[in-house]
CSV table of C-alpha atoms in Angstrom, one decimal:
chain,number,residue,atom,x,y,z
A,1,MET,CA,0.3,-0.2,0.0
A,2,LYS,CA,3.0,2.2,0.8
A,3,LYS,CA,4.2,1.4,-2.6
A,4,ILE,CA,1.4,2.5,-4.6
A,5,LEU,CA,0.8,6.0,-2.1
A,6,SER,CA,4.2,6.7,-2.7
A,7,LEU,CA,4.3,6.1,-7.0
A,8,ILE,CA,0.8,8.0,-6.9
A,9,LEU,CA,2.6,10.9,-5.4
A,10,LEU,CA,6.0,10.7,-7.3
A,11,ALA,CA,3.6,10.5,-10.4
A,12,THR,CA,1.6,14.0,-8.5
A,13,VAL,CA,5.0,15.4,-8.1
A,14,PHE,CA,6.6,15.0,-11.8
A,15,ILE,CA,3.3,16.4,-12.7
A,16,LEU,CA,3.7,19.3,-11.0
A,17,ASN,CA,7.2,19.8,-11.7
A,18,SER,CA,5.8,19.6,-15.6
A,19,CYS,CA,4.2,21.9,-15.0
A,20,GLY,CA,6.2,24.5,-14.0
A,21,ILE,CA,4.6,24.5,-10.2
A,22,LYS,CA,8.1,24.4,-8.2
A,23,ASP,CA,6.8,25.8,-5.3
A,24,THR,CA,3.5,23.5,-4.7
A,25,LYS,CA,5.4,20.3,-5.8
A,26,THR,CA,7.7,21.3,-2.5
A,27,GLU,CA,5.1,22.1,-0.4
A,28,LEU,CA,3.7,18.6,-1.3
A,29,GLU,CA,7.4,16.5,-0.6
A,30,SER,CA,7.2,18.8,2.6
A,31,LEU,CA,3.8,17.2,3.9
A,32,ALA,CA,4.7,14.0,3.1
A,33,LYS,CA,7.6,14.4,5.6
A,34,CYS,CA,5.9,15.5,7.9
A,35,LYS,CA,5.4,13.5,11.4
A,36,PHE,CA,1.5,13.8,13.2
A,37,GLN,CA,0.6,13.6,16.2
A,38,ILE,CA,-2.4,13.5,18.5
A,39,LYS,CA,-1.2,16.3,21.2
A,40,SER,CA,-4.7,16.3,23.2
A,41,ILE,CA,-8.4,15.8,23.4
A,42,GLN,CA,-9.9,19.2,24.9
A,43,GLU,CA,-13.2,20.2,25.1
A,44,MET,CA,-15.7,16.9,24.8
A,45,THR,CA,-19.2,16.9,24.9
A,46,ILE,CA,-22.1,13.8,24.5
A,47,ALA,CA,-25.3,15.1,23.4
A,48,GLY,CA,-24.2,18.3,25.7
A,49,THR,CA,-23.2,17.1,28.5
A,50,PRO,CA,-19.1,17.9,29.6
A,51,LEU,CA,-17.5,14.6,30.1
A,52,GLU,CA,-16.0,16.0,33.2
A,53,LYS,CA,-19.4,16.3,34.6
A,54,ILE,CA,-20.0,12.7,33.4
A,55,ALA,CA,-17.6,11.1,34.3
A,56,LYS,CA,-14.6,11.8,36.3
A,57,ASN,CA,-12.5,8.4,38.0
A,58,GLY,CA,-14.2,5.6,36.8
A,59,ASN,CA,-17.2,7.9,38.9
A,60,LEU,CA,-20.5,8.4,37.0
A,61,ASP,CA,-22.4,11.4,37.9
A,62,LEU,CA,-25.9,10.5,38.0
A,63,GLY,CA,-27.1,14.0,38.0
A,64,SER,CA,-25.7,14.4,34.4
A,65,LEU,CA,-27.8,11.9,33.2
A,66,PRO,CA,-31.2,12.4,31.4
A,67,GLY,CA,-29.6,14.6,29.0
A,68,ILE,CA,-28.1,11.4,27.7
A,69,ALA,CA,-31.3,9.9,28.3
A,70,ILE,CA,-33.2,11.7,26.2
A,71,ALA,CA,-30.3,11.5,23.4
A,72,ALA,CA,-30.5,7.3,24.3
A,73,LEU,CA,-34.6,7.2,23.3
A,74,GLN,CA,-33.8,9.2,20.2
A,75,LYS,CA,-31.4,6.6,19.2
A,76,ASN,CA,-28.8,9.8,18.6
A,77,ILE,CA,-25.6,10.6,21.4
A,78,PRO,CA,-23.9,13.9,20.1
A,79,LEU,CA,-20.0,13.8,20.6
A,80,ASP,CA,-18.1,17.0,19.7
A,81,ALA,CA,-14.7,17.8,20.6
A,82,ILE,CA,-11.5,19.2,19.4
A,83,ILE,CA,-7.9,17.4,18.8
A,84,ASN,CA,-5.2,19.2,19.3
A,85,LEU,CA,-3.3,17.9,16.4
A,86,GLU,CA,0.6,18.3,16.1
A,87,ILE,CA,2.2,18.9,13.1
A,88,THR,CA,6.3,18.8,12.7
A,89,ASN,CA,8.1,19.8,9.5
A,90,PRO,CA,12.0,18.0,9.8
A,91,THR,CA,12.5,19.9,6.2
A,92,ASP,CA,14.1,23.0,5.2
A,93,SER,CA,10.7,23.8,2.9
A,94,LYS,CA,7.6,25.4,3.7
A,95,ALA,CA,4.2,22.8,4.3
A,96,SER,CA,1.2,23.7,3.1
A,97,ILE,CA,-2.4,22.4,3.3
A,98,ASP,CA,-5.4,24.3,2.1
A,99,GLU,CA,-8.1,22.2,3.5
A,100,PHE,CA,-8.0,18.1,4.9
A,101,ASP,CA,-11.0,15.4,5.6
A,102,TYR,CA,-10.5,13.5,8.1
A,103,ILE,CA,-11.9,10.4,10.0
A,104,ILE,CA,-11.0,9.4,12.9
A,105,LEU,CA,-11.2,6.1,14.5
A,106,PHE,CA,-11.9,4.8,17.9
A,107,GLU,CA,-10.3,0.7,18.6
A,108,ASN,CA,-11.0,0.6,15.1
A,109,LYS,CA,-14.6,1.9,14.5
A,110,GLU,CA,-15.3,5.6,13.5
A,111,LEU,CA,-16.0,7.5,16.1
A,112,ALA,CA,-16.0,11.3,13.3
A,113,ASN,CA,-15.7,12.2,9.6
A,114,GLY,CA,-15.8,16.2,8.6
A,115,THR,CA,-13.4,18.3,7.0
A,116,VAL,CA,-11.5,21.1,8.1
A,117,ASN,CA,-12.1,24.3,5.3
A,118,GLN,CA,-8.6,26.3,7.5
A,119,GLN,CA,-4.9,26.7,5.4
A,120,ILE,CA,-2.3,25.2,7.9
A,121,SER,CA,1.1,26.1,6.7
A,122,VAL,CA,4.2,24.6,9.3
A,123,PRO,CA,7.1,26.0,8.8
A,124,SER,CA,10.9,24.4,8.0
A,125,LYS,CA,12.0,22.9,11.2
A,126,GLU,CA,9.2,24.1,12.7
A,127,THR,CA,5.8,22.7,14.6
A,128,SER,CA,2.2,23.9,14.2
A,129,VAL,CA,-0.9,23.0,16.7
A,130,VAL,CA,-3.6,22.8,14.6
A,131,PRO,CA,-7.2,22.5,16.7
A,132,ILE,CA,-9.8,20.1,15.1
A,133,GLN,CA,-13.6,20.7,15.9
A,134,ILE,CA,-14.7,17.0,15.2
A,135,LYS,CA,-18.6,15.9,15.6
A,136,GLY,CA,-19.4,12.4,15.7
A,137,GLU,CA,-22.1,10.5,17.3
A,138,VAL,CA,-21.6,7.3,19.7
A,139,TYR,CA,-25.1,5.9,20.1
A,140,ASN,CA,-24.2,2.6,19.1
A,141,MET,CA,-20.1,2.4,20.1
A,142,ILE,CA,-21.8,3.7,23.6
A,143,PHE,CA,-24.9,0.9,23.5
A,144,GLY,CA,-24.1,-1.7,21.4
A,145,ASN,CA,-22.6,-4.7,21.6
A,146,ASP,CA,-18.9,-3.3,22.2
A,147,LYS,CA,-18.5,-1.5,24.6
A,148,ALA,CA,-14.8,0.1,24.3
A,149,LEU,CA,-15.7,3.7,24.3
A,150,LEU,CA,-18.0,3.5,27.2
A,151,ASN,CA,-15.5,1.0,29.2
A,152,PHE,CA,-12.6,4.1,28.1
A,153,LEU,CA,-14.7,7.1,29.1
A,154,LEU,CA,-15.6,5.3,32.2
A,155,GLY,CA,-12.5,3.5,33.7
A,156,ASP,CA,-9.8,5.2,34.9
A,157,ASN,CA,-6.9,7.6,34.3
A,158,SER,CA,-4.6,4.7,33.2
A,159,SER,CA,-7.5,2.9,31.0
A,160,LYS,CA,-5.8,3.5,26.9
A,161,ALA,CA,-7.5,3.0,23.9
A,162,ASN,CA,-5.8,3.1,20.4
A,163,PHE,CA,-6.7,6.6,18.1
A,164,THR,CA,-6.5,6.2,14.5
A,165,ILE,CA,-6.2,10.1,12.5
A,166,LYS,CA,-6.5,9.7,8.8
A,167,VAL,CA,-5.7,13.3,7.7
A,168,LYS,CA,-6.5,13.6,3.3
A,169,PRO,CA,-4.9,17.3,2.8
A,170,THR,CA,-6.0,18.7,-0.5
A,171,LEU,CA,-3.7,21.1,-2.5
A,172,THR,CA,-4.4,24.1,-4.6
A,173,VAL,CA,-2.7,24.0,-8.1
A,174,ALA,CA,-3.7,26.3,-10.6
A,175,GLY,CA,-7.0,27.6,-9.0
A,176,GLN,CA,-7.5,23.9,-8.9
A,177,LYS,CA,-7.8,21.5,-6.2
A,178,ILE,CA,-6.2,19.4,-5.8
A,179,LYS,CA,-6.9,15.9,-3.4
A,180,TYR,CA,-3.5,14.8,-1.2
A,181,PRO,CA,-3.7,10.1,-3.4
A,182,GLY,CA,-4.6,8.7,-0.2
A,183,TYR,CA,-4.9,9.0,3.7
A,184,ILE,CA,-1.7,9.7,6.1
A,185,SER,CA,-3.0,8.1,9.1
A,186,ILE,CA,-1.9,9.3,12.6
A,187,ASP,CA,-2.0,6.5,15.0
A,188,LYS,CA,-1.6,6.2,18.6
A,189,GLN,CA,-2.2,4.6,22.0
A,190,LEU,CA,-4.1,7.4,24.4
A,191,SER,CA,-4.5,7.5,28.1
A,192,ARG,CA,-8.1,8.5,29.4
A,193,ASP,CA,-6.1,10.8,31.4
A,194,ILE,CA,-5.4,13.3,28.0
A,195,LEU,CA,-9.4,14.0,28.0
A,196,PHE,CA,-9.0,15.8,31.3
A,197,LYS,CA,-5.8,17.8,30.9
């Protein structure tokens, strides 16, 4: 799979170079070499209730349940959060993204997806933190057979879970939007305490 993505990336770079669009080619090459990491998760709410009010140190706050109970009856429990994505550019050139699509996975199950319509530029040899506002629907993850999300949220602060962020950047070339070939995957095992920092 990596070989196919590398070939597509090289073909894209060749086409961009053929068209005389050197800056875009350089930014695309720099982007391919960037390191992505989940720095923190903030302002998480479930059915509009802040996570801190629902559960802390493994204790369930029954006073926060009415909003969640109503959402559960409607089989629609919205989850909102901000994921701070750290992007490090180790190259000698600026890396830029005009916008990007994302998919967030929790234990290999989709938690949220969307698009960030924001230009991101990471200067050479620098690191930037990009906040991603996510919105998901977690009814099946809470009331389905697999209780991994519920166990993670209600566990103690040493509880760990696997998160994956898949990012598909978009660049603008000669007024046309060109999507990066494939997704860049960021896999991270996170402990529950990241939700309360």
